[in-house]
CSV table of C-alpha atoms in Angstrom, one decimal:
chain,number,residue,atom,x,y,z
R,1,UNK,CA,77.0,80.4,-176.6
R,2,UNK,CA,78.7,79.2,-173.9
R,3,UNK,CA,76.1,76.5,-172.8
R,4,UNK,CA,75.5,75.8,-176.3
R,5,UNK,CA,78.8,74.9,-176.7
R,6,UNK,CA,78.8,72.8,-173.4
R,7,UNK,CA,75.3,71.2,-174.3
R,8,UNK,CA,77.2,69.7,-177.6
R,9,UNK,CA,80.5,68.6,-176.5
R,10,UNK,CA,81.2,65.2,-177.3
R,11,UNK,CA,81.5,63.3,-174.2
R,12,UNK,CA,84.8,61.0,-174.1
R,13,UNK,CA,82.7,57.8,-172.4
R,14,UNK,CA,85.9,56.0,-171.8
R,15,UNK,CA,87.9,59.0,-169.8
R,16,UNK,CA,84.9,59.0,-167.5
R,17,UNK,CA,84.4,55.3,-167.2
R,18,UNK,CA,88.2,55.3,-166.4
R,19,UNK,CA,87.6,57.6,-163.4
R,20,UNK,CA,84.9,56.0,-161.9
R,21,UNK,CA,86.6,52.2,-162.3
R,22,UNK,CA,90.2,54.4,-160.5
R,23,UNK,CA,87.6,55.7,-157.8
R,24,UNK,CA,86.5,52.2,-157.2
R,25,UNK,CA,90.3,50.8,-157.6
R,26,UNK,CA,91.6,53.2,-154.8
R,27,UNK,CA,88.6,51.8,-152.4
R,28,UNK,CA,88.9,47.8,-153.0
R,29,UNK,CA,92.9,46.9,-152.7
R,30,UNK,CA,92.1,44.2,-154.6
R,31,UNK,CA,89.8,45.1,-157.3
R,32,UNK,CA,92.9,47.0,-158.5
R,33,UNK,CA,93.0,46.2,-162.4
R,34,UNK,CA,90.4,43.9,-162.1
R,35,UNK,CA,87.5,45.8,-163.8
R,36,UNK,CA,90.3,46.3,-167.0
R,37,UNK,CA,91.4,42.8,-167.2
R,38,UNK,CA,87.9,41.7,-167.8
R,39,UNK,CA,86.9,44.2,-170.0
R,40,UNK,CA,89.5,43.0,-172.0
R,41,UNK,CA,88.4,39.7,-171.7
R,42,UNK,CA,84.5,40.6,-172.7
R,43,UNK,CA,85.8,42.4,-175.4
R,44,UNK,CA,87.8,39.6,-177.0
R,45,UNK,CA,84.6,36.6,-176.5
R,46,UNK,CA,82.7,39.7,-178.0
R,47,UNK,CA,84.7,39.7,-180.9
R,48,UNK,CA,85.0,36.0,-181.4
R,49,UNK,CA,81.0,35.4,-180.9
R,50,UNK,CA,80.3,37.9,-183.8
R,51,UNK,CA,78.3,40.2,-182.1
R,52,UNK,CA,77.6,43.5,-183.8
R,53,UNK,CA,79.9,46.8,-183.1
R,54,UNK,CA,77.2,48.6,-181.0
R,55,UNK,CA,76.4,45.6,-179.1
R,56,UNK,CA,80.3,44.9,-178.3
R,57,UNK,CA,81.3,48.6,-177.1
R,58,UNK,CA,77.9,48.1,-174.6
R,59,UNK,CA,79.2,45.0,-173.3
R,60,UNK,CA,82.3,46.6,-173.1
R,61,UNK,CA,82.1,49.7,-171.1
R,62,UNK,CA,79.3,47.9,-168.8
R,63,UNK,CA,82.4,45.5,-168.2
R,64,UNK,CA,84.1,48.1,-167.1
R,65,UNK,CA,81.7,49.4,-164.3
R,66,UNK,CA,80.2,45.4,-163.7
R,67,UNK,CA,81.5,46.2,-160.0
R,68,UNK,CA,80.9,50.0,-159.6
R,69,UNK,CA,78.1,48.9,-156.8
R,70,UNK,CA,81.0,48.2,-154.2
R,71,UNK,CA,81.8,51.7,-153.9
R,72,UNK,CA,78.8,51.2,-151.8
R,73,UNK,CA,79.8,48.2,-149.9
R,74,UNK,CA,81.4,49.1,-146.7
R,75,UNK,CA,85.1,49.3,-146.9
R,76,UNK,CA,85.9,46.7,-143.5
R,77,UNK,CA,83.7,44.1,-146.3
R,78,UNK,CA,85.5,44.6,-149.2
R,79,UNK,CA,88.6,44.5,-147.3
R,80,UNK,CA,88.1,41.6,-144.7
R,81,UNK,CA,91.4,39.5,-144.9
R,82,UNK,CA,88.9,35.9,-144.2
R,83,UNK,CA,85.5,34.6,-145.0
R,84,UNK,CA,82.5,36.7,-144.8
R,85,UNK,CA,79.8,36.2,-142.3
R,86,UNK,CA,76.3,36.0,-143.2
R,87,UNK,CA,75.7,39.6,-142.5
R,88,UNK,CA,78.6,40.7,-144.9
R,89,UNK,CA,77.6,38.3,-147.3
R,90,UNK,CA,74.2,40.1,-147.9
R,91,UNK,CA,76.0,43.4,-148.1
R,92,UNK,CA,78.6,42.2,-151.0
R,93,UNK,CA,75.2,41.2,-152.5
R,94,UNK,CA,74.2,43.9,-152.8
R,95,UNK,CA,76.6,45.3,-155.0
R,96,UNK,CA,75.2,44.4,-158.6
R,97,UNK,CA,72.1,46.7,-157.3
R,98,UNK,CA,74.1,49.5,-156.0
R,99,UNK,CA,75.8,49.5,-159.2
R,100,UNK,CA,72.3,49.4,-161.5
R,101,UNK,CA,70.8,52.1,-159.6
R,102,UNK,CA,74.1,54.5,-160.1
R,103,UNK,CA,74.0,54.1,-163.2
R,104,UNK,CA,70.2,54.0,-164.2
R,105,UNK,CA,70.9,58.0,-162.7
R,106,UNK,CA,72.7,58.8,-165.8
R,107,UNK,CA,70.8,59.3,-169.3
R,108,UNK,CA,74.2,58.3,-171.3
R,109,UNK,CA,74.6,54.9,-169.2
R,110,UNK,CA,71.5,53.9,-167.9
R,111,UNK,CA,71.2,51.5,-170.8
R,112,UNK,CA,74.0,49.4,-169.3
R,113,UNK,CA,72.3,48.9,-166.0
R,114,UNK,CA,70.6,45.6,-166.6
R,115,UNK,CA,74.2,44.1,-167.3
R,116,UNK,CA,75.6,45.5,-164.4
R,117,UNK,CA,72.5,44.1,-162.2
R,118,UNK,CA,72.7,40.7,-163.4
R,119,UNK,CA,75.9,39.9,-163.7
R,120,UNK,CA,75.9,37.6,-160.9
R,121,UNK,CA,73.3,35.7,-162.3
R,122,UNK,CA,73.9,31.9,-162.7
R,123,UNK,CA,72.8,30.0,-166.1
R,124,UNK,CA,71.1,27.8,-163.8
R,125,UNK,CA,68.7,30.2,-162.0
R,126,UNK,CA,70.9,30.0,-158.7
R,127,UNK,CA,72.5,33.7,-158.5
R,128,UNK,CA,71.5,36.9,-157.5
R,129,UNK,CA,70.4,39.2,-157.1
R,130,UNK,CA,66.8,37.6,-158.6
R,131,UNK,CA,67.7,34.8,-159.8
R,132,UNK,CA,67.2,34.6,-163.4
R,133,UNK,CA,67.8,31.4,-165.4
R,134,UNK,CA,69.2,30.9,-169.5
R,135,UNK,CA,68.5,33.3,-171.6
R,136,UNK,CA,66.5,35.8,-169.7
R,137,UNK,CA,70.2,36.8,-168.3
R,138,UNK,CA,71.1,39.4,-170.7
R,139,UNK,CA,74.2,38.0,-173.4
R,140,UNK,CA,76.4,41.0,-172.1
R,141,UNK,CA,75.9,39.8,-167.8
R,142,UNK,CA,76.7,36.6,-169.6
R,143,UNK,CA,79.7,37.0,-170.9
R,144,UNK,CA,80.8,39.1,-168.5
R,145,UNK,CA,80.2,35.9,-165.8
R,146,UNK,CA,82.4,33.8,-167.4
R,147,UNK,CA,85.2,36.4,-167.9
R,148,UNK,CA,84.9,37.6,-164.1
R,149,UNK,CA,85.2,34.5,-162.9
R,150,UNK,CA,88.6,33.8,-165.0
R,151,UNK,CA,90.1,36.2,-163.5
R,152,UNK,CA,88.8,35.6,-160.1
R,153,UNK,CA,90.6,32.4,-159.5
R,154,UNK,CA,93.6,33.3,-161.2
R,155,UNK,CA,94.3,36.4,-158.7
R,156,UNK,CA,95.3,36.1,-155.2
R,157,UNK,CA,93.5,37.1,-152.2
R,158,UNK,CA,94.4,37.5,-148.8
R,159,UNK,CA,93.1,34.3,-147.8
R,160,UNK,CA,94.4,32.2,-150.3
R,161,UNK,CA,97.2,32.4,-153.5
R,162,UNK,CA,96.3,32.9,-157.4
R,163,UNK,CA,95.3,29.2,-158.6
R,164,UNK,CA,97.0,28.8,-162.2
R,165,UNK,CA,95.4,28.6,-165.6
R,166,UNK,CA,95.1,25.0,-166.1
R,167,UNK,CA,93.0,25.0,-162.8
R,168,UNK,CA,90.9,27.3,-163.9
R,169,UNK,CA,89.9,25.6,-167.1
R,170,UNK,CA,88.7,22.8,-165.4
R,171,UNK,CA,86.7,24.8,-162.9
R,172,UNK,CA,84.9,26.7,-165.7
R,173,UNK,CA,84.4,23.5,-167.8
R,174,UNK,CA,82.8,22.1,-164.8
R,175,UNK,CA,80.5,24.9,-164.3
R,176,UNK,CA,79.6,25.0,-168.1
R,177,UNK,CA,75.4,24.9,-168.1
R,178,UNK,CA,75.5,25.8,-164.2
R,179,UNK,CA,77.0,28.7,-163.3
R,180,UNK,CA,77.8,29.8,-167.4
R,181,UNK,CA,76.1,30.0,-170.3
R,182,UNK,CA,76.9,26.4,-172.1
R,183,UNK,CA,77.1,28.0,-175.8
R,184,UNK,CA,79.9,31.2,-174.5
R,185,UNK,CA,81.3,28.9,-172.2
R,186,UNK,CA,82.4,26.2,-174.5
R,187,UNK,CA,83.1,29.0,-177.1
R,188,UNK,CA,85.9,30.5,-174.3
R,189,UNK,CA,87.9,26.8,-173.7
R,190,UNK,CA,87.8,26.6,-177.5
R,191,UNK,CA,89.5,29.5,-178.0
R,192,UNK,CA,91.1,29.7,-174.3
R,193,UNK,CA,95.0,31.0,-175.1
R,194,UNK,CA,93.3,33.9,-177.3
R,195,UNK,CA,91.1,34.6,-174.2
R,196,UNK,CA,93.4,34.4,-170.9
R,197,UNK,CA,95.7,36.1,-173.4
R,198,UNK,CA,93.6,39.2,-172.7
R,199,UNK,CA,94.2,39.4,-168.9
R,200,UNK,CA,98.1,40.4,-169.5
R,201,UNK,CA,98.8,37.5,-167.0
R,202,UNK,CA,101.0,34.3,-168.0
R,203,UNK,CA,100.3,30.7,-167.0
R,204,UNK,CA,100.9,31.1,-163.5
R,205,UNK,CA,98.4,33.5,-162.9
R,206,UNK,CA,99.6,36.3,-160.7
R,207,UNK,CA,102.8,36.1,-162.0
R,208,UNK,CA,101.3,38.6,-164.1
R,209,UNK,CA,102.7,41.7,-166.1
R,210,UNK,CA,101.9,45.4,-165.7
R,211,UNK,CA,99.0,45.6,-163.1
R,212,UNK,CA,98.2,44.9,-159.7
R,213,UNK,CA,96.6,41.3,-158.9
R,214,UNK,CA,93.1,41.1,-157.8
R,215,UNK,CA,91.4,38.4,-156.8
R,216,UNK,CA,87.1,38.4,-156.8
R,217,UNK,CA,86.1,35.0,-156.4
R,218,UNK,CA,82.6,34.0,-158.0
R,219,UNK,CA,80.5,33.8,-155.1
R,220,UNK,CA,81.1,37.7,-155.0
């Protein structure tokens, strides 16, 4: 009775993801609210684009864990206070891989590892970790790019401060049909209060409200 009872429980998806994203928070000083602000963010361009439910809550809860993989990066990487050598550089690399593979061990979540894997993959064919190009890049790794990156440059770092939100429009305009997806990117400037909205910071960046700053920049 017992493990019948275990075997159907209904498994609370998001009191499990919120575990793992803590685990990862308490390693990376300054992924620390990170993972949530661009879940949020995913969720919202989800929304907007029209996607249907079962496709948004996918994209959502791989948005969550897009950076589980750096609970295997070592902690003097993730930590380093300036620019990465070459060396450390390939080890932050490998995060998106770290992160597929942890996942793909779960039958409930394995279905999100291709957006986790490739969520560093440029529109252009110039990421990692294979370098895909357009549309082969899975829509969720897509949107998950562009919302990453957002809050990327508007969180500080140790090396340098929060840039504000007019700076970062132009740097994703910029980027639009390189680094993004040309169709989600212009989508996000169009509706671009609605989206930064999401991240619970104000126009200033880091001047934020409620959670710790974090700052990921894109090239990690």
């Amino acid at each position: 009775m017992l493990k019948h009872d275990y075997c159907n429980q209904v498994i609370d998806y998001h009191e499990i993801i919120e575990c793992i994203v803590s685990a990862l928070d308490a390693k990376d000083q300054y992924t620390a609210g990170h993972s949530q602000r661009v879940s949020d963010m995913a969720l919202k361009v989800c929304r907007m684009l029209g996607l249907k439910k079962k496709e948004i809550e996918k994209i959502h809860i791989a948005a969550h864990l897009h950076d589980i993989g750096k609970i295997g990066v070592p902690d003097a990487v993730l930590n380093k206070e300036t620019k990465l050598d070459n060396k450390e550089w390939e080890a932050m690399k490998n995060h998106p891989q770290i992160g597929a593979d942890i996942l793909n061990k779960s039958r409930h979540l394995n279905e999100l590892k291709d957006i986790v894997l490739y969520h560093h993959e440029r529109f252009d064919g110039k990421g990692y970790p294979l370098g895909l190009k357009g549309e082969k890049i899975p829509i969720g790794a897509r949107i998950i790019a562009i919302c990453d990156s957002i809050d990327a440059i508007t969180s500080d770092r140790s090396y340098r401060k929060a840039y504000d939100f007019d700076y970062c429009f132009n740097e994703i305009e910029k980027n639009i049909g390189t680094m993004y997806d040309p169709v989600i990117g212009k989508y996000v400037l169009q509706h671009w209060t609605e989206v930064i909205n999401a991240t619970g910071k104000n126009e200033k960046g880091t001047e934020w409200m409620g959670q710790l700053p974090t700052f990921i920049p894109n090239s990690y």
